[in-house]
PDB file of C-alpha atoms in Angstrom:
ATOM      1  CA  UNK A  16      62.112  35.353 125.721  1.00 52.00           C
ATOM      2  CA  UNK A  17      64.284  37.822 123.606  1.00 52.00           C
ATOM      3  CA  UNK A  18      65.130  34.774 121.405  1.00 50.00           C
ATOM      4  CA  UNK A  19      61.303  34.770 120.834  1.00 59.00           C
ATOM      5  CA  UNK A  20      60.926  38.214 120.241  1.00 55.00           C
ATOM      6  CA  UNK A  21      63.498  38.626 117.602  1.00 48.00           C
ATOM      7  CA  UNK A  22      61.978  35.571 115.789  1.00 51.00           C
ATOM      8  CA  UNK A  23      57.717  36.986 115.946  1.00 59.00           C
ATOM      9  CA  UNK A  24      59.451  40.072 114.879  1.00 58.00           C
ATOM     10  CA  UNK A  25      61.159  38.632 111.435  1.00 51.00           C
ATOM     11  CA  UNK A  26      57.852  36.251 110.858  1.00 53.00           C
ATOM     12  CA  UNK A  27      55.663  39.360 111.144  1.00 55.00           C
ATOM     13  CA  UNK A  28      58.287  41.347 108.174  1.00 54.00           C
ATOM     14  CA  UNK A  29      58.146  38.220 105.734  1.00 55.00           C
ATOM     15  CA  UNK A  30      54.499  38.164 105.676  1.00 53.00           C
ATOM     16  CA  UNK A  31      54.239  42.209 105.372  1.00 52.00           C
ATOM     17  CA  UNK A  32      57.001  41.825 102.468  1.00 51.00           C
ATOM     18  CA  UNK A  33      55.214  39.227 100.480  1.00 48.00           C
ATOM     19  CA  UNK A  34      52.487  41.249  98.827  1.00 50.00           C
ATOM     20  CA  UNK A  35      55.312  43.944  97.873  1.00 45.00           C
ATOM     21  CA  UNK A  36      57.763  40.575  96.109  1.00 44.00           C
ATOM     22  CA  UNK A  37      54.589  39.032  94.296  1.00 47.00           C
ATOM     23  CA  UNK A  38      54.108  43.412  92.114  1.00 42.00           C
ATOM     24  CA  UNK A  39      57.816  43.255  92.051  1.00 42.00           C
ATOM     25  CA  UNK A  40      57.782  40.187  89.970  1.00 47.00           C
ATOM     26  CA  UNK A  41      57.634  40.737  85.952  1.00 46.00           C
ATOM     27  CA  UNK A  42      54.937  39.443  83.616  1.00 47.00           C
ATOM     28  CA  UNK A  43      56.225  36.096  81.574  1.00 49.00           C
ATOM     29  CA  UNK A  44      55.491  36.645  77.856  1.00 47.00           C
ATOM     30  CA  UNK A  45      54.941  33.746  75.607  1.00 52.00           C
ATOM     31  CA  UNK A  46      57.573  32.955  73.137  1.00 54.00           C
ATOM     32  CA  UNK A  47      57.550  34.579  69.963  1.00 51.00           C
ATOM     33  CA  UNK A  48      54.708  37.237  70.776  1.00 49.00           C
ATOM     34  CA  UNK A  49      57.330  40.122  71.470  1.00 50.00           C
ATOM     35  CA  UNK A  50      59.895  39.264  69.033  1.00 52.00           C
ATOM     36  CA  UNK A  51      56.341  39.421  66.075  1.00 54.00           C
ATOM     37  CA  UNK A  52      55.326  42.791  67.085  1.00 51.00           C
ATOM     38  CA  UNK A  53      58.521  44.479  67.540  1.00 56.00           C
ATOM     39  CA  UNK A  54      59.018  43.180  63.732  1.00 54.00           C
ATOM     40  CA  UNK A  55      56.069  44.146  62.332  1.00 57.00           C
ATOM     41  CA  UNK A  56      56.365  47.506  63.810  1.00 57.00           C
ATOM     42  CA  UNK A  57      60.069  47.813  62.827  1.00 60.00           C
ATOM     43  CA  UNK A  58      58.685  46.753  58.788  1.00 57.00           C
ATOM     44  CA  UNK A  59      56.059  49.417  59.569  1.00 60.00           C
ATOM     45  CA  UNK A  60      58.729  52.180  60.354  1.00 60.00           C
ATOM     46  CA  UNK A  61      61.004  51.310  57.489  1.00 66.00           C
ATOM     47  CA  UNK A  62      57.803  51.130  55.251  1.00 72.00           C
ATOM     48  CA  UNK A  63      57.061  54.850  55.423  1.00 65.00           C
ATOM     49  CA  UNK A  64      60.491  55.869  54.759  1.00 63.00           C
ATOM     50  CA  UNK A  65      61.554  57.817  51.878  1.00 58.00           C
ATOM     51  CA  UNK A  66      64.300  55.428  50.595  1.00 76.00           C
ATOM     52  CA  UNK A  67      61.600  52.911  49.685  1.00 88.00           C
ATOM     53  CA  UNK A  68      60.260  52.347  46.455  1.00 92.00           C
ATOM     54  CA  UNK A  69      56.198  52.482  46.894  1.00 94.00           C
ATOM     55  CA  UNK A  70      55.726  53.588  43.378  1.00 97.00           C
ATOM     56  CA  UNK A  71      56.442  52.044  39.799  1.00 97.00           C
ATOM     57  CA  UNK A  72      55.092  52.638  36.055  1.00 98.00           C
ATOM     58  CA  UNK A  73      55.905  49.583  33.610  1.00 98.00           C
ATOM     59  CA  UNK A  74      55.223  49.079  30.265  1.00 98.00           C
ATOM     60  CA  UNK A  75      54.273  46.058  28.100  1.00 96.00           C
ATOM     61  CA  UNK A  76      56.165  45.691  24.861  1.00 93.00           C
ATOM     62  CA  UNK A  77      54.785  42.106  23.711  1.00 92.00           C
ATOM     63  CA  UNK A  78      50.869  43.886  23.995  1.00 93.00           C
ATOM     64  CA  UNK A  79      52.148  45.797  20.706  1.00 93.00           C
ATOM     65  CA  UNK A  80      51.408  42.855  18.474  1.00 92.00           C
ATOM     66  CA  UNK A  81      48.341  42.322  20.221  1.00 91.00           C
ATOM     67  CA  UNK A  82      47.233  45.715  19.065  1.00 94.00           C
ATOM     68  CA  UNK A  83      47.354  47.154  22.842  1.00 96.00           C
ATOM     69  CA  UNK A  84      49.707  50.091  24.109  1.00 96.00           C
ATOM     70  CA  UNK A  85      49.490  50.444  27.915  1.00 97.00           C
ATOM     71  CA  UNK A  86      51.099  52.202  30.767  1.00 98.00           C
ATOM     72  CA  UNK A  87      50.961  50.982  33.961  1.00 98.00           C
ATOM     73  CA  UNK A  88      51.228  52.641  38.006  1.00 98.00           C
ATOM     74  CA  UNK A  89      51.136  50.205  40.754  1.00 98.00           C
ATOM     75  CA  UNK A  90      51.259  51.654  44.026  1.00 97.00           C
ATOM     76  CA  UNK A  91      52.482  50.063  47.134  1.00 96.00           C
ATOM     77  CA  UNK A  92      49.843  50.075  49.910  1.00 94.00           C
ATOM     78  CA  UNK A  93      51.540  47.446  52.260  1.00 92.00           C
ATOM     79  CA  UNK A  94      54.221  45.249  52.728  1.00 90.00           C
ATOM     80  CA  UNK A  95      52.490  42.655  50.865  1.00 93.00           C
ATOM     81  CA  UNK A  96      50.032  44.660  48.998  1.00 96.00           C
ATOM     82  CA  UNK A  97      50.083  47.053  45.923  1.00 97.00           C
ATOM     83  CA  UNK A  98      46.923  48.342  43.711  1.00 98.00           C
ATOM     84  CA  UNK A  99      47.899  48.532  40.192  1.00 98.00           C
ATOM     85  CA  UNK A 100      46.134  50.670  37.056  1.00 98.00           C
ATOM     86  CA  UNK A 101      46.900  50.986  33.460  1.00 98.00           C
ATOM     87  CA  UNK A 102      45.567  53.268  30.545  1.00 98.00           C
ATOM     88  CA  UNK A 103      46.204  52.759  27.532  1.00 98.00           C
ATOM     89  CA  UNK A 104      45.079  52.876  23.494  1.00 98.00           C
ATOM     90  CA  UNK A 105      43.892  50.207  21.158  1.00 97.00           C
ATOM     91  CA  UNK A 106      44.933  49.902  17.683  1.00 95.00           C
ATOM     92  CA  UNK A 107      45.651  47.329  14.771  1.00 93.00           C
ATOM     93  CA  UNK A 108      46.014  43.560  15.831  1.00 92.00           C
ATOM     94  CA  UNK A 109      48.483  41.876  14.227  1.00 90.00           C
ATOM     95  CA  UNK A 110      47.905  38.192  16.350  1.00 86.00           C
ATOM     96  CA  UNK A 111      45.538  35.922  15.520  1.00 78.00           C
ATOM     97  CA  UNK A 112      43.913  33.615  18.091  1.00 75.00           C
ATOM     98  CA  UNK A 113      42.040  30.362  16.931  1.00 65.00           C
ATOM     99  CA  UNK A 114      41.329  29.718  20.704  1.00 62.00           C
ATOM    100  CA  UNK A 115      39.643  32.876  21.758  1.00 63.00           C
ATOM    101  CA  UNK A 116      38.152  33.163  17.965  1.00 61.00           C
ATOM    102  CA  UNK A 117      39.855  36.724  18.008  1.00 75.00           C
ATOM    103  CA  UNK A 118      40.983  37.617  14.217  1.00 81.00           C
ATOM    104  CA  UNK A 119      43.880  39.803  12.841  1.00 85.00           C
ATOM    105  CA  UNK A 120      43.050  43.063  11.332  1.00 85.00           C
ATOM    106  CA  UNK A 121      42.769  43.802   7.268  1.00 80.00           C
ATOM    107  CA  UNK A 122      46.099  44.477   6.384  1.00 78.00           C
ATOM    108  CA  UNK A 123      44.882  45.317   2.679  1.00 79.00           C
ATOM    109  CA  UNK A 124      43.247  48.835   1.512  1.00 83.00           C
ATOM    110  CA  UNK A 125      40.061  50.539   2.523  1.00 89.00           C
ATOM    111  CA  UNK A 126      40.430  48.804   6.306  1.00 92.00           C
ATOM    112  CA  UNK A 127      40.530  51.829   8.625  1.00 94.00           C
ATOM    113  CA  UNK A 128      41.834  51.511  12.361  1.00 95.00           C
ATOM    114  CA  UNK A 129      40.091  52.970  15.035  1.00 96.00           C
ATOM    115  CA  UNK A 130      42.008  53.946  18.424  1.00 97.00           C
ATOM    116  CA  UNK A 131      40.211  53.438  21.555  1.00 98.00           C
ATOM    117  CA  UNK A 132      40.999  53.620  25.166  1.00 98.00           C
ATOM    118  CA  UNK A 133      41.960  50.737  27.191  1.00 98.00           C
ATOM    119  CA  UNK A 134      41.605  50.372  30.946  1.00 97.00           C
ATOM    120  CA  UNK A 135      43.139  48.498  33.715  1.00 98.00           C
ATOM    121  CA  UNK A 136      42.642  48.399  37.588  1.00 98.00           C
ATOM    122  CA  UNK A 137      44.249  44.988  39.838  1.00 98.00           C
ATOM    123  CA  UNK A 138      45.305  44.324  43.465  1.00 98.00           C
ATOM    124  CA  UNK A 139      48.318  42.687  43.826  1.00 98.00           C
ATOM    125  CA  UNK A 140      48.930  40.537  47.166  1.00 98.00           C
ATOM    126  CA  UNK A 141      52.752  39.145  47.077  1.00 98.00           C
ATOM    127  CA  UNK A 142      53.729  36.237  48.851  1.00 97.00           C
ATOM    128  CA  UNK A 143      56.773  37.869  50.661  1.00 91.00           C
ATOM    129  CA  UNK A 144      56.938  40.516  53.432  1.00 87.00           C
ATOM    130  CA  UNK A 145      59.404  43.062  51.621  1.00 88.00           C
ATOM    131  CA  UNK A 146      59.460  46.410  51.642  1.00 87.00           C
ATOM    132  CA  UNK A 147      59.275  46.946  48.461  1.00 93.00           C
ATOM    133  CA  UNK A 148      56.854  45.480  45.600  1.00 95.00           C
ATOM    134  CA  UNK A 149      59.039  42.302  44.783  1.00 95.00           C
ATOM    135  CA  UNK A 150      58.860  38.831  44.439  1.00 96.00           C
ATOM    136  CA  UNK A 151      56.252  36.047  44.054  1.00 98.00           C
ATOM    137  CA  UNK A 152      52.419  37.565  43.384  1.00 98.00           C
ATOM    138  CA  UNK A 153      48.927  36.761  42.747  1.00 98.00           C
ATOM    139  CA  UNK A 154      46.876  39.472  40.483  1.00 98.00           C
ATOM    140  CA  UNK A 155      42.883  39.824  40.212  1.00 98.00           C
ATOM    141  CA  UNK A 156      41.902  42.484  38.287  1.00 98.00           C
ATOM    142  CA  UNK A 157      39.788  43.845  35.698  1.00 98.00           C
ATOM    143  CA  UNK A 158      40.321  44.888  32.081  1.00 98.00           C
ATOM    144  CA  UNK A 159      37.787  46.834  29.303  1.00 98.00           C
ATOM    145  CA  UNK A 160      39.440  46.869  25.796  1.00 97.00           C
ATOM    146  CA  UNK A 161      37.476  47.747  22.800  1.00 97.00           C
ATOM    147  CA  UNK A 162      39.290  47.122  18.932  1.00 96.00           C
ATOM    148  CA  UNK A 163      37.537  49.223  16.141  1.00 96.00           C
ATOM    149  CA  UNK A 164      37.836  49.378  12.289  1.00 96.00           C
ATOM    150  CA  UNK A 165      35.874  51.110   9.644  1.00 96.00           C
ATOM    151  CA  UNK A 166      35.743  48.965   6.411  1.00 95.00           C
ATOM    152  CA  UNK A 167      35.031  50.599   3.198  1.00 94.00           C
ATOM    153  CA  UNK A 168      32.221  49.172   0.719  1.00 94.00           C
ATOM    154  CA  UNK A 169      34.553  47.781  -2.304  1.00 92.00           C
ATOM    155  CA  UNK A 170      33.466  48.455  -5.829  1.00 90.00           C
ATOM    156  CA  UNK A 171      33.534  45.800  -8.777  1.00 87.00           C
ATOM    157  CA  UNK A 172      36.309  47.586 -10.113  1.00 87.00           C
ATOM    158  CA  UNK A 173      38.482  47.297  -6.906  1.00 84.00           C
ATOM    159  CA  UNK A 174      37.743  50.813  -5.750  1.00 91.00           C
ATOM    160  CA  UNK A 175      36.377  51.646  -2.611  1.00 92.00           C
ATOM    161  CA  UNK A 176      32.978  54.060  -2.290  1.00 92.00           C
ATOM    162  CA  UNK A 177      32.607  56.591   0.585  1.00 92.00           C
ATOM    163  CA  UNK A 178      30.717  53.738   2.799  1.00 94.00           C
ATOM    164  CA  UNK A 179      31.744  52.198   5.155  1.00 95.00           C
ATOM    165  CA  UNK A 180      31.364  49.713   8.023  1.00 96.00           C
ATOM    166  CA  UNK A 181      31.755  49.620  10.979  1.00 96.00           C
ATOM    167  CA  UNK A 182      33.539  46.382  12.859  1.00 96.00           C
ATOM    168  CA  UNK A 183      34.468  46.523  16.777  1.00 96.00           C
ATOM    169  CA  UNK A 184      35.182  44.068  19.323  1.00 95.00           C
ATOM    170  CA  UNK A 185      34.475  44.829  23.156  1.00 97.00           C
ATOM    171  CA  UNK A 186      36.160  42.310  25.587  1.00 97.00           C
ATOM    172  CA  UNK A 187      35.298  42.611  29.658  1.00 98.00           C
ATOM    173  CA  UNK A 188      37.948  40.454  31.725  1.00 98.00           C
ATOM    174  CA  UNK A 189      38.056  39.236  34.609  1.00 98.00           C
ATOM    175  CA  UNK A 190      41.819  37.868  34.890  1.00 98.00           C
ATOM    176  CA  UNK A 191      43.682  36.163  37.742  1.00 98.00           C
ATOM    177  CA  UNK A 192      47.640  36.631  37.314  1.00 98.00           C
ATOM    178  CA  UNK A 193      50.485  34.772  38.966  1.00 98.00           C
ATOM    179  CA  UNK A 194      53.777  36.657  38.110  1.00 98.00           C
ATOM    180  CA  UNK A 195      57.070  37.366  39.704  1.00 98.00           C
ATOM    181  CA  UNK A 196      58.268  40.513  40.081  1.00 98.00           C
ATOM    182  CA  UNK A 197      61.927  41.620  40.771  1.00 96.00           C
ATOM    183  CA  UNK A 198      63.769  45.225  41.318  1.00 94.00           C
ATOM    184  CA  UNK A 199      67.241  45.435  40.123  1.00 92.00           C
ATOM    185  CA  UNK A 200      69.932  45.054  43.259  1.00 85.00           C
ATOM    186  CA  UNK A 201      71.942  48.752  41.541  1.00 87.00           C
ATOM    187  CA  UNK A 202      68.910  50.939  40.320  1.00 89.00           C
ATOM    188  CA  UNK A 203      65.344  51.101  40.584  1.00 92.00           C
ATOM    189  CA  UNK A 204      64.667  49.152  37.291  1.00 96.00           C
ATOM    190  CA  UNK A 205      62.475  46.304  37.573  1.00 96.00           C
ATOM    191  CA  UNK A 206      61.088  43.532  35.302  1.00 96.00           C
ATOM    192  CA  UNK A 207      58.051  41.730  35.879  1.00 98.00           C
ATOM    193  CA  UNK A 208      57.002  37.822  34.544  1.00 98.00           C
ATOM    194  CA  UNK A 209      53.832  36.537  34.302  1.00 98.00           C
ATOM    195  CA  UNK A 210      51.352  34.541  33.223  1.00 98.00           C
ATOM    196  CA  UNK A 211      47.458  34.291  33.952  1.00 97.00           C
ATOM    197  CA  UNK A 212      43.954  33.172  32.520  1.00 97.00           C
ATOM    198  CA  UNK A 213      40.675  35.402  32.052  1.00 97.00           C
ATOM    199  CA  UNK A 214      37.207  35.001  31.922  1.00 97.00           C
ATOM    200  CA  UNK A 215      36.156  36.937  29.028  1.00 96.00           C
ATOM    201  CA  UNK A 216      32.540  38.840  28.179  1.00 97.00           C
ATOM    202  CA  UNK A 217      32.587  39.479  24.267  1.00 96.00           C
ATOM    203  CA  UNK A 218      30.393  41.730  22.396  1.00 97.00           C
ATOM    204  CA  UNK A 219      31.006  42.494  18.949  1.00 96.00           C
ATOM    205  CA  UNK A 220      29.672  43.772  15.716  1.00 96.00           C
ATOM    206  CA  UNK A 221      31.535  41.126  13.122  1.00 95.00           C
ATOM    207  CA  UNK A 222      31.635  42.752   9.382  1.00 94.00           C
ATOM    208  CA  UNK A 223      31.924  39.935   6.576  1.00 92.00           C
ATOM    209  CA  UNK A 224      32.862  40.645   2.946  1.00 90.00           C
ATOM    210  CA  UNK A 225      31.890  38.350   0.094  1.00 92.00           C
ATOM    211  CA  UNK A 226      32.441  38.460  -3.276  1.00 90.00           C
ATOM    212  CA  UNK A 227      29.598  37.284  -5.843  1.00 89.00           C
ATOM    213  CA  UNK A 228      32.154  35.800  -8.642  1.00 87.00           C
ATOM    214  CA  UNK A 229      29.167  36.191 -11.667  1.00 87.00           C
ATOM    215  CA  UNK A 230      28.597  39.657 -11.173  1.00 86.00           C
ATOM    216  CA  UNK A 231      31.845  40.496  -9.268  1.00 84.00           C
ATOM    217  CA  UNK A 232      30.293  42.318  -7.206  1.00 90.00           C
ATOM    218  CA  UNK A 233      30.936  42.500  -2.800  1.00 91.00           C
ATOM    219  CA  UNK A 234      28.058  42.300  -0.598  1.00 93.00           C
ATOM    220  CA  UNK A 235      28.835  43.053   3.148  1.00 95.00           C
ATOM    221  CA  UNK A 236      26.984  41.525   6.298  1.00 95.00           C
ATOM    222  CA  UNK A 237      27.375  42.667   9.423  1.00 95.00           C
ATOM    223  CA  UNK A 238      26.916  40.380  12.560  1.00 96.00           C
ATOM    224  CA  UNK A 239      25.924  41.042  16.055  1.00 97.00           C
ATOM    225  CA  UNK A 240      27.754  38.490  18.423  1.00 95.00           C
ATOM    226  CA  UNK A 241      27.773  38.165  22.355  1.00 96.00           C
ATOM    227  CA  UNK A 242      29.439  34.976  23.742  1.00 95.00           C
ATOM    228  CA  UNK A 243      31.931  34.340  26.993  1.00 96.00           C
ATOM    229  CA  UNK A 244      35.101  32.749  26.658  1.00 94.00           C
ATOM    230  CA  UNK A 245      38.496  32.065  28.254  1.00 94.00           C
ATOM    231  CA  UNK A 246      41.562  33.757  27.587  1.00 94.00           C
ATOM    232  CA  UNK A 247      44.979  33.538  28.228  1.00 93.00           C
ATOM    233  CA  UNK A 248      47.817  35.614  29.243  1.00 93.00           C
ATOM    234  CA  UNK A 249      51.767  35.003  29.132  1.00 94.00           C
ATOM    235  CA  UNK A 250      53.990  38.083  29.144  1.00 95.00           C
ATOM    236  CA  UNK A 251      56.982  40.487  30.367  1.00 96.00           C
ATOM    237  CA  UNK A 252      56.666  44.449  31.595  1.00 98.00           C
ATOM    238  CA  UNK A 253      59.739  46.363  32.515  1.00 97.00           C
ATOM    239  CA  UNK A 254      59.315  49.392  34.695  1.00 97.00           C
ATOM    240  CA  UNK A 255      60.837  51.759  36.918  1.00 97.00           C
ATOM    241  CA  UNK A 256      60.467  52.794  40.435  1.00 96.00           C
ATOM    242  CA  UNK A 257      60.585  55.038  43.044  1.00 93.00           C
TER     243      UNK A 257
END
C-alpha cells in the first residue's frame, strides 16, 4: 500500500510539472532569419557613424570639350542608395556629333558665347551593400542644358554690324547610367566610370549664314527646330568625400 502511495504521488507531480517544461522550452527560429536582422541592424549602426563617408562632390573634366562645366554632390541615403545633383555652366562646344546632329561652335569672329546654367538631379541604387557609396551602380536621372551664341550680321567687306542673332540649343534628358564607382583604400579620393544612353527632347533656334557670291553679300536665316533623339554618354569624374 505505501509502495502505491509513493508511486500516485510521483504520477500526480509529472503531470502538474508538464505545463511548467512545455513555457520552459525556447522558441526554434528558422535558419538564417536571426543571423539577417542582426546584420542589417549592425550595417544600420555603422551607417550613421561619423567615420563614414555619406557625402562626395566630383567633377567632370572630359564635359569641358563638350562645352559643360559641372559640379556634382551625391549624398548617401542608404546602404545601397545615394541621390546625386550637379550645377553647373554652359559655354563654347568644341565636339561635334554627327549622331545627335549637335554642331561645334564658330570658332571665327563676330560668334559670341553665351553662359547658361546647367542642371542635374539622379538616384543612384548600387549593387553592393557597403557602407559607403562604392562599387557597381545603376543611374536614372534628369538633365536641362541650354548652349547659347549671339552671331553678328557680317558685312560685304568682312566687318561685322551691331546685329546680331541669336542661336541656342535646349536639350531635356532623360539618361540611364551604369558606372562603377570606387573610394581610394588611403584617403577619401574617389573616381567614378561610366557610361549610359539618354533620351533626348531638343528645341532649338538654328542660325544659318550664306553668302550670295554676285553681290557678296550674307543673308542669315534663322530656324526653329524641335525633334527627340538618343544620346550617348561615356566618361570619368573624380571626387572627394567625406
Amino acid at each position: 500500500m505505501r509502495f502505491r502511495a509513493v508511486l500516485r504521488s510521483l504520477l500526480l507531480c509529472s503531470a502538474l510539472s508538464l505545463p511548467f517544461l512545455g513555457f520552459a522550452q525556447p522558441k526554434k527560429v528558422q535558419p538564417g532569419k536571426a543571423r539577417v536582422l542582426l546584420y542589417k541592424e549592425r550595417m544600420a549602426a555603422q551607417f550613421d557613424t561619423v567615420d563614414v563617408v555619406k557625402n562626395v562632390l566630383k567633377i567632370n573634366p572630359l564635359l569641358f570639350f563638350r562645352g559643360e562645366i559641372p559640379l556634382y554632390y551625391e549624398r548617401a541615403i542608404s546602404p545601397n542608395v545615394s541621390l546625386e545633383v550637379g550645377l553647373g555652366v554652359t559655354l563654347r562646344n568644341y565636339m561635334a556629333l554627327s549622331f545627335t546632329g549637335d554642331d561645334a561652335d564658330d570658332f571665327g569672329a563676330g560668334t559670341e558665347i553665351i553662359a547658361n546654367p546647367s542642371y542635374h538631379i539622379a538616384a543612384r541604387f548600387y549593387f553592393v551593400h557597403d557602407l559607403e557609396p562604392q562599387g557597381l551602380y545603376l543611374q536614372p536621372g534628369y538633365s536641362h542644358l541650354v548652349y547659347s551664341k549671339d552671331i553678328g550680321v557680317r558685312l560685304p567687306d568682312g566687318s561685322f554690324s551691331d546685329e546680331k542673332y541669336r542661336d541656342e540649343r535646349t536639350f531635356n534628358d532623360l539618361r540611364l547610367l551604369l558606372g562603377y564607382q570606387s573610394l581610394s583604400v588611403r584617403s577619401n579620393w574617389l573616381f567614378d566610370v561610366y557610361i549610359g544612353a539618354a533620351f533626348r527632347d531638343r528645341r532649338m533656334l538654328v542660325v544659318e549664314e550664306m553668302l550670295n557670291l554676285v553681290t557678296d553679300e550674307y543673308t542669315y536665316k534663322v530656324e526653329e527646330r524641335k525633334d527627340r533623339v538618343p544620346a550617348f554618354f561615356l566618361g570619368i569624374r573624380a571626387g572627394l568625400g567625406w
